[in-house]
Short mmCIF file of C-alpha atoms in Angstrom, two decimals:
data_model
loop_
_atom_site.label_atom_id
_atom_site.label_comp_id
_atom_site.label_asym_id
_atom_site.label_seq_id
_atom_site.Cartn_x
_atom_site.Cartn_y
_atom_site.Cartn_z
CA MET E 1 0.00 0.00 0.00
CA ARG E 2 2.80 2.36 0.94
CA ALA E 3 4.71 1.37 -2.23
CA ALA E 4 1.65 2.16 -4.33
CA ARG E 5 1.45 5.59 -2.68
CA TYR E 6 5.10 6.33 -3.49
CA LEU E 7 4.59 5.11 -7.04
CA PHE E 8 1.61 7.43 -7.37
CA LEU E 9 3.62 10.39 -6.01
CA PHE E 10 6.37 9.59 -8.49
CA LEU E 11 4.08 9.18 -11.50
CA VAL E 12 2.04 12.35 -11.07
CA PRO E 13 4.97 14.72 -11.73
CA ALA E 14 6.77 12.25 -14.04
CA ILE E 15 4.10 12.20 -16.74
CA PRO E 16 4.17 15.96 -17.49
CA LEU E 17 7.98 15.92 -17.32
CA VAL E 18 8.18 13.18 -19.94
CA GLN E 19 5.62 15.01 -22.08
CA ARG E 20 7.70 18.19 -21.86
CA GLU E 21 10.74 16.29 -23.00
CA VAL E 22 8.79 14.82 -25.92
CA ASP E 23 7.63 18.32 -26.91
CA ARG E 24 11.17 19.68 -26.64
CA ARG E 25 12.52 17.02 -28.98
CA THR E 26 9.71 17.48 -31.51
CA VAL E 27 11.07 19.65 -34.32
CA ASP E 28 7.74 20.03 -36.13
CA ASP E 29 5.89 23.10 -34.87
CA GLY E 30 2.60 21.21 -35.12
CA ARG E 31 1.14 23.46 -37.75
CA GLY E 32 1.87 21.02 -40.57
CA ALA E 33 -0.48 18.48 -39.08
CA LEU E 34 -3.18 21.00 -38.35
CA MET E 35 -5.59 20.01 -41.08
CA TYR E 36 -6.60 16.41 -41.60
CA LEU E 37 -9.98 17.31 -43.02
CA ARG E 38 -9.92 20.06 -45.60
CA SER E 39 -13.52 20.19 -46.75
CA GLY E 40 -16.18 22.06 -44.82
CA GLU E 41 -18.82 19.61 -46.03
CA GLN E 42 -16.82 16.63 -44.72
CA VAL E 43 -16.44 18.25 -41.32
CA ARG E 44 -20.13 19.19 -41.28
CA ARG E 45 -21.10 15.56 -41.77
CA LEU E 46 -19.09 14.60 -38.71
CA TRP E 47 -21.07 16.89 -36.40
CA PRO E 48 -24.76 16.11 -37.07
CA GLY E 49 -26.89 18.47 -35.02
CA LEU E 50 -23.83 20.07 -33.44
CA GLU E 51 -22.58 22.11 -36.41
CA ASP E 52 -22.78 25.41 -34.50
CA LEU E 53 -20.57 24.10 -31.72
CA ALA E 54 -18.10 22.77 -34.30
CA ALA E 55 -18.11 26.17 -36.05
CA ASP E 56 -17.29 27.86 -32.73
CA LEU E 57 -14.39 25.47 -32.18
CA TYR E 58 -13.07 26.05 -35.70
CA TRP E 59 -13.45 29.81 -35.26
CA LEU E 60 -11.44 29.73 -32.02
CA ARG E 61 -8.85 27.63 -33.82
CA THR E 62 -8.74 30.14 -36.68
CA VAL E 63 -8.22 33.08 -34.33
CA GLN E 64 -5.47 31.24 -32.47
CA TYR E 65 -3.80 30.07 -35.68
CA ASN E 66 -3.87 33.60 -37.07
CA GLY E 67 -2.45 35.05 -33.86
CA ARG E 68 0.30 32.45 -33.74
CA GLU E 69 1.29 33.06 -37.36
CA ARG E 70 1.47 36.79 -36.70
CA LEU E 71 3.66 36.37 -33.65
CA ALA E 72 5.87 33.51 -34.86
CA PRO E 73 5.42 32.82 -38.59
CA SER E 74 5.86 29.21 -39.70
CA ARG E 75 7.63 28.10 -42.88
CA GLU E 76 4.41 28.65 -44.84
CA PRO E 77 2.73 31.54 -43.04
CA PHE E 78 -1.08 31.44 -42.95
CA ALA E 79 -1.13 28.41 -45.28
CA HIS E 80 -4.16 26.86 -43.52
CA LEU E 81 -6.03 30.10 -42.88
CA GLY E 82 -8.30 29.89 -45.94
CA THR E 83 -9.23 26.26 -45.23
CA LEU E 84 -9.99 26.96 -41.57
CA LEU E 85 -12.23 29.88 -42.54
CA ASP E 86 -13.97 27.85 -45.23
CA ILE E 87 -14.71 25.05 -42.75
CA THR E 88 -15.92 27.54 -40.11
CA THR E 89 -18.30 29.27 -42.50
CA THR E 90 -19.56 26.01 -43.99
CA LEU E 91 -20.36 24.70 -40.51
CA ASP E 92 -22.18 27.91 -39.59
CA PRO E 93 -22.97 30.02 -42.67
CA ARG E 94 -24.47 32.68 -40.38
CA LEU E 95 -21.28 33.40 -38.43
CA GLU E 96 -20.79 36.86 -39.99
CA ILE E 97 -17.73 37.71 -37.96
CA ALA E 98 -15.84 34.85 -39.60
CA TYR E 99 -16.43 36.30 -43.08
CA TRP E 100 -15.45 39.87 -42.26
CA TYR E 101 -12.57 39.32 -39.89
CA GLY E 102 -11.48 36.28 -41.85
CA ALA E 103 -11.28 38.45 -44.97
CA ILE E 104 -9.11 40.92 -43.05
CA PHE E 105 -6.86 38.10 -41.80
CA LEU E 106 -6.47 36.89 -45.37
CA SER E 107 -5.96 40.30 -46.99
CA GLU E 108 -3.62 42.23 -44.68
CA ASP E 109 -0.03 42.25 -45.86
CA VAL E 110 2.43 39.73 -44.42
CA PRO E 111 3.20 39.57 -41.48
CA GLN E 112 -0.12 41.05 -40.36
CA GLY E 113 -2.06 38.67 -42.61
CA LYS E 114 -1.74 36.29 -45.54
CA GLY E 115 -1.52 39.03 -48.16
CA ALA E 116 -4.19 37.35 -50.30
CA PRO E 117 -6.97 39.91 -50.85
CA LEU E 118 -8.59 37.80 -53.60
CA GLU E 119 -9.10 34.97 -51.11
CA GLY E 120 -10.57 37.54 -48.74
CA ARG E 121 -12.98 38.70 -51.45
CA ALA E 122 -14.01 35.10 -52.20
CA LEU E 123 -14.77 34.53 -48.52
CA LEU E 124 -16.91 37.66 -48.29
CA GLU E 125 -18.71 36.73 -51.52
CA LYS E 126 -19.48 33.34 -49.96
CA GLY E 127 -20.96 35.24 -47.00
CA VAL E 128 -23.08 37.46 -49.25
CA ARG E 129 -24.38 34.36 -51.06
CA ALA E 130 -25.20 32.67 -47.74
CA ARG E 131 -26.74 35.80 -46.17
CA PRO E 132 -28.13 37.93 -49.01
CA GLU E 133 -30.27 39.87 -46.51
CA SER E 134 -27.27 41.03 -44.45
CA TRP E 135 -26.41 44.70 -45.16
CA ARG E 136 -23.31 44.39 -43.03
CA LEU E 137 -21.72 41.63 -45.10
CA ARG E 138 -22.42 43.49 -48.35
CA GLN E 139 -21.03 46.69 -46.81
CA ASN E 140 -17.92 44.79 -45.74
CA LEU E 141 -17.51 43.38 -49.25
CA GLY E 142 -17.66 46.99 -50.46
CA PHE E 143 -15.05 48.07 -47.90
CA HIS E 144 -12.90 45.17 -49.04
CA HIS E 145 -13.10 46.19 -52.69
CA TYR E 146 -11.98 49.67 -51.79
CA LEU E 147 -9.33 48.96 -49.16
CA TYR E 148 -7.70 45.80 -50.45
CA LEU E 149 -8.53 45.67 -54.15
CA GLY E 150 -8.40 49.40 -54.92
CA ASP E 151 -11.72 49.35 -56.76
CA PRO E 152 -13.83 52.31 -55.56
CA ALA E 153 -16.47 51.83 -58.29
CA ALA E 154 -17.26 48.24 -57.23
CA ALA E 155 -17.06 49.32 -53.59
CA GLY E 156 -19.54 52.14 -54.11
CA ARG E 157 -21.93 49.88 -56.04
CA LEU E 158 -21.87 47.21 -53.31
CA MET E 159 -22.39 49.77 -50.57
CA LEU E 160 -25.36 51.25 -52.43
CA GLU E 161 -26.81 47.73 -52.58
CA ALA E 162 -26.13 47.34 -48.85
CA ALA E 163 -27.79 50.71 -48.11
CA ARG E 164 -31.03 49.45 -49.66
CA LEU E 165 -31.23 46.37 -47.43
CA PRO E 166 -33.42 46.38 -44.29
CA GLY E 167 -31.68 47.68 -41.18
CA ALA E 168 -28.87 49.46 -43.05
CA PRO E 169 -27.65 52.67 -41.32
CA PHE E 170 -28.57 56.02 -42.86
CA TRP E 171 -24.96 57.05 -43.54
CA LEU E 172 -24.20 54.10 -45.79
CA GLU E 173 -25.73 55.73 -48.86
CA SER E 174 -23.65 58.90 -48.47
CA LEU E 175 -20.54 56.79 -47.92
CA ALA E 176 -21.31 54.93 -51.15
CA ALA E 177 -21.84 58.20 -52.99
CA ASN E 178 -18.53 59.45 -51.62
CA LEU E 179 -16.81 56.38 -53.03
CA LEU E 180 -18.40 56.84 -56.44
CA THR E 181 -17.02 60.41 -56.60
CA GLU E 182 -13.62 60.72 -58.25
CA GLY E 183 -10.55 61.87 -56.26
CA ARG E 184 -9.89 62.47 -52.55
CA GLU E 185 -8.65 58.89 -52.15
CA ARG E 186 -7.18 59.39 -48.72
CA GLU E 187 -10.31 61.05 -47.34
CA ARG E 188 -12.42 58.17 -48.61
CA ALA E 189 -10.09 55.61 -47.04
CA ARG E 190 -10.17 57.57 -43.78
CA SER E 191 -13.96 57.65 -43.66
CA ILE E 192 -14.10 53.86 -44.22
CA TRP E 193 -11.49 53.07 -41.59
CA LEU E 194 -13.33 55.39 -39.19
CA HIS E 195 -16.55 53.43 -39.72
CA ILE E 196 -14.69 50.16 -39.23
CA HIS E 197 -13.07 51.54 -36.08
CA GLU E 198 -16.46 52.55 -34.70
CA GLN E 199 -18.04 49.16 -35.50
CA ALA E 200 -15.14 47.00 -34.28
CA PRO E 201 -14.97 45.72 -30.71
CA GLU E 202 -11.92 46.35 -28.51
CA GLY E 203 -9.03 44.22 -29.64
CA VAL E 204 -7.12 43.29 -32.74
CA PHE E 205 -9.61 44.65 -35.29
CA ARG E 206 -10.04 48.01 -33.64
CA GLU E 207 -6.24 48.19 -33.33
CA ASN E 208 -5.94 47.39 -37.03
CA ALA E 209 -8.37 50.19 -37.96
CA ARG E 210 -6.52 52.54 -35.57
CA TYR E 211 -3.26 51.57 -37.26
CA HIS E 212 -4.62 52.52 -40.70
CA LEU E 213 -6.03 55.81 -39.37
CA ASP E 214 -2.68 56.67 -37.77
CA ARG E 215 -0.93 55.83 -41.01
CA LEU E 216 -3.29 58.06 -43.02
CA ASP E 217 -2.61 60.92 -40.57
CA ALA E 218 1.12 60.32 -40.99
CA LEU E 219 0.76 60.46 -44.78
CA ASP E 220 -1.05 63.81 -44.47
CA ILE E 221 1.79 65.13 -42.32
CA VAL E 222 4.36 63.81 -44.80
CA ASP E 223 2.54 65.73 -47.58
CA ALA E 224 2.68 68.91 -45.51
CA TRP E 225 6.43 68.44 -44.91
CA ASN E 226 7.05 67.75 -48.61
CA ASP E 227 5.21 70.95 -49.58
CA LEU E 228 7.48 72.82 -47.20
CA ALA E 229 10.54 70.96 -48.53
CA ARG E 230 9.72 72.09 -52.11
CA ARG E 231 9.48 75.69 -50.99
CA TYR E 232 12.71 75.31 -49.03
CA THR E 233 14.49 73.90 -52.10
CA GLU E 234 13.26 76.79 -54.25
CA ALA E 235 14.34 79.37 -51.68
CA ALA E 236 17.66 77.82 -50.61
CA GLY E 237 18.68 76.40 -53.97
CA ARG E 238 19.27 72.96 -52.39
CA PRO E 239 17.11 70.32 -50.73
CA PRO E 240 16.82 70.23 -46.93
CA ARG E 241 19.30 67.83 -45.28
CA SER E 242 17.34 67.18 -42.09
CA LEU E 243 13.95 67.63 -40.53
CA GLU E 244 15.45 70.18 -38.15
CA GLU E 245 16.16 72.50 -41.08
CA LEU E 246 12.54 72.28 -42.16
CA ALA E 247 11.18 72.44 -38.62
CA ALA E 248 12.66 75.90 -38.19
CA LEU E 249 10.60 77.01 -41.21
CA ALA E 250 7.41 75.25 -40.05
CA GLY E 251 7.40 77.12 -36.75
CA GLY E 252 5.90 74.17 -34.84
CA ARG E 253 2.78 73.96 -37.01
CA ILE E 254 3.62 70.50 -38.42
CA PRO E 255 4.34 67.54 -36.09
CA THR E 256 7.86 66.15 -36.35
CA VAL E 257 6.92 62.65 -35.19
CA ASP E 258 4.19 60.28 -36.36
CA ARG E 259 1.57 58.78 -34.05
CA ALA E 260 3.99 55.97 -33.25
CA GLY E 261 6.30 58.62 -31.80
CA VAL E 262 8.98 58.14 -34.48
CA PRO E 263 10.44 61.24 -36.27
CA PHE E 264 9.88 61.47 -40.02
CA ASP E 265 12.84 60.70 -42.32
CA VAL E 266 14.38 63.16 -44.75
CA ASP E 267 16.36 61.93 -47.76
CA PRO E 268 19.32 64.38 -47.74
CA ARG E 269 19.88 63.79 -51.48
CA THR E 270 16.36 64.69 -52.68
CA GLY E 271 14.94 66.38 -49.58
CA THR E 272 11.89 64.07 -49.69
CA VAL E 273 10.19 63.50 -46.34
CA SER E 274 8.72 60.08 -45.58
CA ILE E 275 7.57 57.83 -42.72
CA ALA E 276 10.68 56.37 -41.07
CA ARG E 277 11.34 52.72 -41.85
CA ARG E 278 11.67 51.96 -38.16
CA SER E 279 8.18 53.27 -37.47
CA ARG E 280 5.40 50.69 -37.16
CA LEU E 281 3.43 52.90 -39.57
CA TRP E 282 5.92 52.37 -42.40
CA ARG E 283 4.79 50.14 -45.25
CA HIS E 284 6.20 49.07 -48.60
CA ARG E 285 3.33 50.56 -50.53
CA MET M 1 -55.60 5.40 -15.20
CA ASP M 2 -56.47 4.21 -11.66
CA THR M 3 -54.54 5.41 -8.60
CA GLY M 4 -53.05 2.01 -7.81
CA ARG M 5 -51.56 1.74 -11.28
CA LEU M 6 -50.17 5.28 -11.05
CA ASN M 7 -48.65 4.55 -7.65
CA ARG M 8 -46.93 1.41 -8.95
CA ILE M 9 -45.49 3.27 -11.92
CA ARG M 10 -44.35 6.08 -9.61
CA ALA M 11 -42.65 3.55 -7.29
CA VAL M 12 -40.66 2.03 -10.20
CA ALA M 13 -39.82 5.53 -11.47
CA ALA M 14 -38.58 6.62 -8.02
CA THR M 15 -36.40 3.51 -7.73
CA THR M 16 -34.99 4.10 -11.22
CA PHE M 17 -34.14 7.70 -10.33
CA ARG M 18 -32.49 6.64 -7.07
CA GLU M 19 -30.46 4.01 -8.94
CA ALA M 20 -29.30 6.62 -11.44
CA VAL M 21 -28.22 8.93 -8.62
CA ARG M 22 -26.49 6.01 -6.86
CA GLU M 23 -24.66 5.19 -10.09
CA ARG M 24 -23.37 8.78 -10.11
CA VAL M 25 -25.03 9.59 -13.39
CA LEU M 26 -25.48 13.20 -12.31
CA TYR M 27 -21.72 13.60 -11.82
CA ASN M 28 -21.62 14.85 -15.40
CA LEU M 29 -23.08 18.07 -14.01
CA VAL M 30 -19.76 18.80 -12.30
CA PHE M 31 -18.00 18.49 -15.65
CA PHE M 32 -20.67 20.73 -17.19
CA ALA M 33 -20.12 23.35 -14.47
CA VAL M 34 -16.39 23.39 -15.17
CA LEU M 35 -17.03 23.63 -18.92
CA MET M 36 -19.44 26.55 -18.52
CA THR M 37 -17.11 28.41 -16.16
CA LEU M 38 -14.19 27.98 -18.53
CA SER M 39 -16.17 28.99 -21.60
CA GLY M 40 -17.59 31.98 -19.74
CA LEU M 41 -14.16 33.13 -18.63
CA LEU M 42 -12.11 32.34 -21.72
CA MET M 43 -14.34 32.75 -24.74
CA GLY M 44 -14.55 36.52 -24.53
CA GLU M 45 -10.78 36.68 -24.80
CA LEU M 46 -10.37 34.11 -27.53
CA SER M 47 -13.37 34.39 -29.79
CA ILE M 48 -13.52 38.10 -30.75
CA ARG M 49 -17.02 39.25 -29.80
CA GLN M 50 -18.52 35.76 -30.06
CA ASP M 51 -18.48 34.92 -26.35
CA GLU M 52 -22.25 35.01 -25.84
CA LYS M 53 -22.91 32.84 -28.88
CA ILE M 54 -20.22 30.37 -27.87
CA VAL M 55 -21.43 30.13 -24.26
CA LYS M 56 -24.96 29.41 -25.55
CA ASP M 57 -23.70 26.91 -28.15
CA VAL M 58 -21.53 25.09 -25.62
CA GLY M 59 -24.32 25.02 -23.03
CA LEU M 60 -27.01 23.74 -25.38
CA ALA M 61 -24.71 21.24 -27.09
CA SER M 62 -23.56 19.90 -23.70
CA MET M 63 -27.17 19.29 -22.70
CA GLU M 64 -27.64 17.27 -25.86
CA ILE M 65 -24.34 15.35 -25.73
CA PHE M 66 -24.42 14.44 -22.02
CA GLY M 67 -28.16 13.82 -22.14
CA THR M 68 -27.90 11.53 -25.16
CA ALA M 69 -25.06 9.57 -23.55
CA ILE M 70 -27.13 9.09 -20.37
CA ALA M 71 -30.29 8.27 -22.33
CA VAL M 72 -28.51 5.62 -24.43
CA PHE M 73 -26.30 3.94 -21.88
CA VAL M 74 -28.54 4.14 -18.82
CA GLY M 75 -31.65 3.61 -20.96
CA ILE M 76 -30.37 0.34 -22.38
CA GLY M 77 -29.56 -1.02 -18.96
CA LEU M 78 -33.03 -0.23 -17.63
CA VAL M 79 -34.58 -3.42 -18.95
CA SER M 80 -31.85 -5.60 -20.43
CA LYS M 81 -29.66 -5.49 -17.31
CA GLU M 82 -32.63 -6.52 -15.18
CA ILE M 83 -33.23 -9.42 -17.55
CA GLU M 84 -29.59 -10.50 -17.72
CA ARG M 85 -29.07 -10.27 -13.93
CA ARG M 86 -32.41 -12.00 -13.40
CA SER M 87 -33.37 -9.24 -10.97
CA LEU M 88 -36.53 -8.86 -13.04
CA HIS M 89 -38.00 -12.13 -11.72
CA PRO M 90 -38.70 -11.02 -8.13
CA VAL M 91 -40.09 -7.74 -9.46
CA MET M 92 -42.45 -9.57 -11.80
CA ALA M 93 -43.62 -11.72 -8.94
CA LYS M 94 -45.06 -8.61 -7.33
CA PRO M 95 -48.46 -7.21 -8.29
CA LEU M 96 -46.94 -5.14 -11.08
CA SER M 97 -47.68 -5.54 -14.77
CA ARG M 98 -44.93 -5.54 -17.35
CA ASP M 99 -46.38 -2.38 -18.90
CA GLU M 100 -46.25 -0.61 -15.54
CA PHE M 101 -42.67 -1.74 -15.02
CA LEU M 102 -41.64 -0.41 -18.43
CA LEU M 103 -43.48 2.90 -17.98
CA GLY M 104 -41.99 3.32 -14.51
CA LYS M 105 -38.51 2.77 -15.91
CA PHE M 106 -39.19 5.32 -18.65
CA TRP M 107 -40.45 8.00 -16.26
CA GLY M 108 -37.61 7.34 -13.82
CA LEU M 109 -34.99 8.05 -16.44
CA ALA M 110 -37.11 10.88 -17.83
CA PHE M 111 -37.01 12.51 -14.39
CA THR M 112 -33.24 11.95 -14.14
CA LEU M 113 -32.81 13.68 -17.49
CA LEU M 114 -35.16 16.48 -16.44
CA VAL M 115 -32.97 17.16 -13.39
CA ASN M 116 -29.91 17.01 -15.65
CA VAL M 117 -31.28 19.40 -18.29
CA GLY M 118 -32.81 21.65 -15.63
CA VAL M 119 -29.54 22.08 -13.73
CA MET M 120 -27.63 22.59 -16.98
CA THR M 121 -30.12 25.26 -18.11
CA LEU M 122 -29.72 26.99 -14.76
CA GLY M 123 -25.93 26.77 -15.14
CA LEU M 124 -26.16 28.27 -18.62
CA TYR M 125 -28.24 31.18 -17.32
CA LEU M 126 -25.85 31.75 -14.42
CA THR M 127 -22.86 31.79 -16.79
CA LEU M 128 -24.60 34.31 -19.05
CA LEU M 129 -25.52 36.53 -16.11
CA ALA M 130 -22.04 36.24 -14.57
CA THR M 131 -20.48 37.38 -17.87
CA GLY M 132 -22.82 40.37 -18.08
CA ARG M 133 -25.17 38.90 -20.70
CA GLY M 134 -28.94 38.85 -20.57
CA ALA M 135 -30.89 35.80 -19.44
CA ASP M 136 -32.54 35.05 -22.79
CA PRO M 137 -35.83 33.26 -21.98
CA ARG M 138 -35.87 31.73 -25.48
CA LEU M 139 -33.12 29.36 -24.39
CA LEU M 140 -35.91 27.45 -22.67
CA ILE M 141 -37.34 26.60 -26.11
CA ALA M 142 -34.06 24.99 -27.18
CA ALA M 143 -33.63 23.25 -23.79
CA GLY M 144 -37.24 22.02 -23.87
CA THR M 145 -37.09 20.56 -27.37
CA THR M 146 -33.68 19.03 -26.57
CA TYR M 147 -35.35 17.34 -23.58
CA VAL M 148 -38.10 15.92 -25.83
CA GLY M 149 -35.33 14.60 -28.11
CA LEU M 150 -33.69 12.93 -25.11
CA LEU M 151 -36.99 11.28 -24.13
CA LEU M 152 -37.15 9.96 -27.68
CA VAL M 153 -33.69 8.44 -27.24
CA VAL M 154 -34.82 6.85 -23.94
CA ALA M 155 -37.88 5.38 -25.69
CA LEU M 156 -35.63 4.03 -28.46
CA SER M 157 -33.23 2.41 -26.01
CA LEU M 158 -36.12 0.94 -24.02
CA PHE M 159 -37.59 -0.50 -27.20
CA PHE M 160 -34.33 -2.09 -28.32
CA SER M 161 -33.50 -3.40 -24.86
CA SER M 162 -36.94 -5.01 -24.72
CA VAL M 163 -36.29 -7.00 -27.87
CA ALA M 164 -32.53 -7.62 -27.78
CA SER M 165 -29.52 -8.16 -25.53
CA THR M 166 -27.63 -5.20 -23.99
CA THR M 167 -24.90 -5.11 -26.63
CA VAL M 168 -27.23 -5.43 -29.61
CA ALA M 169 -29.59 -2.87 -28.07
CA ALA M 170 -26.70 -0.43 -27.57
CA ILE M 171 -25.53 -0.81 -31.17
CA CYS M 172 -29.06 -0.47 -32.59
CA THR M 173 -29.89 2.59 -30.44
CA VAL M 174 -26.68 4.42 -31.30
CA ALA M 175 -27.14 3.57 -34.99
CA VAL M 176 -30.73 4.84 -35.09
CA VAL M 177 -29.88 8.00 -33.10
CA LEU M 178 -27.03 8.75 -35.50
CA ALA M 179 -29.18 8.02 -38.55
CA GLY M 180 -31.87 10.29 -37.13
CA ARG M 181 -29.34 13.09 -36.83
CA PHE M 182 -28.47 12.62 -40.51
CA ALA M 183 -32.13 12.99 -41.52
CA ASP M 184 -31.30 15.72 -44.04
CA VAL M 185 -28.62 13.54 -45.66
CA ILE M 186 -31.07 10.66 -45.97
CA ARG M 187 -33.71 12.93 -47.50
CA ASP M 188 -31.21 14.26 -50.06
CA MET M 189 -29.58 10.87 -50.63
CA LYS M 190 -30.17 11.08 -54.37
CA GLN M 191 -27.70 13.97 -54.59
CA VAL M 192 -24.80 11.70 -53.65
CA ALA M 193 -26.23 8.39 -54.88
CA PRO M 194 -28.48 9.20 -57.87
CA GLU M 195 -29.49 5.56 -58.38
CA THR M 196 -31.17 5.42 -54.93
CA PRO M 197 -34.87 4.69 -55.40
CA ASP M 198 -37.11 7.54 -54.31
CA TRP M 199 -39.25 5.26 -52.17
CA LEU M 200 -36.21 4.12 -50.20
CA ALA M 201 -34.91 7.61 -49.38
CA ARG M 202 -38.41 8.84 -48.62
CA GLY M 203 -39.30 5.74 -46.61
CA LEU M 204 -36.15 5.92 -44.47
CA TYR M 205 -36.64 9.65 -43.96
CA TYR M 206 -40.13 9.19 -42.55
CA VAL M 207 -39.49 5.97 -40.62
CA LEU M 208 -36.35 7.05 -38.75
CA PRO M 209 -36.77 9.51 -35.87
CA ASN M 210 -35.88 12.96 -37.21
CA PHE M 211 -33.84 14.66 -34.49
CA ARG M 212 -33.43 17.72 -36.72
CA THR M 213 -37.12 18.46 -36.20
CA LEU M 214 -36.46 18.87 -32.49
CA ASP M 215 -33.36 21.03 -32.95
CA PHE M 216 -34.06 24.73 -32.24
CA LYS M 217 -30.56 25.63 -31.07
CA ASN M 218 -29.51 27.67 -34.10
CA PRO M 219 -32.59 29.96 -34.37
CA VAL M 220 -32.59 30.45 -30.58
CA VAL M 221 -28.91 31.41 -30.45
CA TYR M 222 -29.26 33.77 -33.43
CA GLY M 223 -32.47 35.30 -32.01
CA ASP M 224 -34.64 34.34 -35.01
CA PRO M 225 -38.39 34.53 -34.60
CA ILE M 226 -39.77 31.08 -33.77
CA ALA M 227 -43.44 30.40 -34.40
CA PRO M 228 -45.12 28.70 -31.41
CA ALA M 229 -46.79 26.39 -33.95
CA ALA M 230 -43.35 25.18 -35.10
CA VAL M 231 -42.37 24.29 -31.53
CA GLY M 232 -45.77 22.73 -30.90
CA LEU M 233 -45.52 20.56 -34.03
CA ALA M 234 -42.00 19.46 -33.14
CA VAL M 235 -43.10 18.48 -29.61
CA LEU M 236 -46.15 16.70 -31.06
CA TYR M 237 -43.86 14.79 -33.46
CA GLY M 238 -41.59 13.77 -30.59
CA THR M 239 -44.49 12.79 -28.36
CA LEU M 240 -46.14 10.65 -31.05
CA TYR M 241 -42.89 8.87 -31.76
CA ILE M 242 -42.25 8.26 -28.03
CA VAL M 243 -45.76 6.85 -27.50
CA LEU M 244 -45.35 4.60 -30.55
CA LEU M 245 -41.98 3.29 -29.34
CA LEU M 246 -43.22 2.71 -25.79
CA ALA M 247 -46.25 0.86 -27.12
CA ALA M 248 -43.99 -1.30 -29.31
CA ALA M 249 -41.59 -1.86 -26.40
CA ALA M 250 -44.49 -2.82 -24.10
CA ALA M 251 -45.87 -5.26 -26.71
CA ALA M 252 -42.44 -6.87 -27.14
CA PHE M 253 -41.85 -6.97 -23.39
CA ARG M 254 -45.27 -8.53 -22.74
CA SER M 255 -44.68 -11.34 -25.21
CA ARG M 256 -41.13 -12.06 -24.08
CA ASP M 257 -40.40 -15.31 -22.29
CA PHE M 258 -37.93 -14.83 -19.44
CA GLN M 259 -37.50 -18.50 -18.53
#
């Protein structure tokens, strides 16, 4: 009896220790074996009557997978994201959040997302087919066309369609009209990101919208600095070599740092001001 | 029904309930409590604005999963175990008809499941309230129809255990419950197997118990309007099927020779 007790006391901590050792020696990060079933219909057939619960589990898995890929990208970043989202939305075609946020996950540039805006569009189109009465999904498809596919005409058309659906907010029609008007690209993007920011809950999606708004503000400031730099070049006969030279001329009216707190860069050869590469607001395009 | 008959059925039902409690059937409620607490605490963080939906989905699905497991495995033992252990013989020697015995067993497990579903529903409401969500009264519709579905499973297991051994009854009950959950697949069988005769798909669809009819989880969780007539018809469907199965089980049990 006493021996059994000692054996028990030994085994309880031994099992997790052995497991930890197994995990340590496993080279595979586990993401390769993530998907055994790749068809939403197949998975749906395995959960008769419990499809909603399965959709929740797949959604949680999608969010975790996305978060993990953002923090520590695998060899093929976000490779399973599209499949996970397809399974989630096949299991519960009414889970609107999976279409919209899934499309963002898919469309944001690497490392924030998969960098596949066409996959994002396909997911949102699947949502619109499944929920033709949802103004929000159609509005989000419009947002997507504008923000990730650079197609304001399609975006405006989709948002007008959304505005005519029951329950649509009053401002959607004016937003659509704004998109169908030529020019003022940055203002249009800002108004869309503002709407997204207002509709998003606290967390990653609100942060993402905030990021884009901060970046648009930074681009406005960069434009103001570049205007000043042109005038400086004309007056001094050479481009400005640093922001300090320009700042003296601006008289404190233009911020010298972006919303991330990083000073703007000046190319001493051309005098062009831009968002600093070390700023989180910097992007390739 | 005369009072003596009712009393005898009630006595068998009470014994069945006590046996279930003694066999620690209701211990699953502890697991459910842990599950609800965890989902209430964690889902908000992990699911991005889907915590309320997930808590409701987990709660309602747990009622169905745990309830079905109890209904199948305890339900099968209600009659077949008594036969195999020969504990049925002294009971039958008492002034108790076989029909009364069977009905008593059914109501005993029905009450056990009622306690189970009732406590789980209460747990679901407490989790929603504790996480700052409203106590949606419509959840009672989903819980109620799930309960009728569970009674249907009990009736199925009683029927099979009246005509077959424990193992065969368990296999048949699980098979029919699963088939009943695939009712939509059976109805649309021609889509995957075009050569299937219409009469076969249609016949199977109507003969097998359709658990989809009793499933109101999705419209309840999404807040869709639910017509009282739809719930009433679903409950009527379940009740008719239960009565039919109990009648068949009683007929089989009456004609069975236990020597």
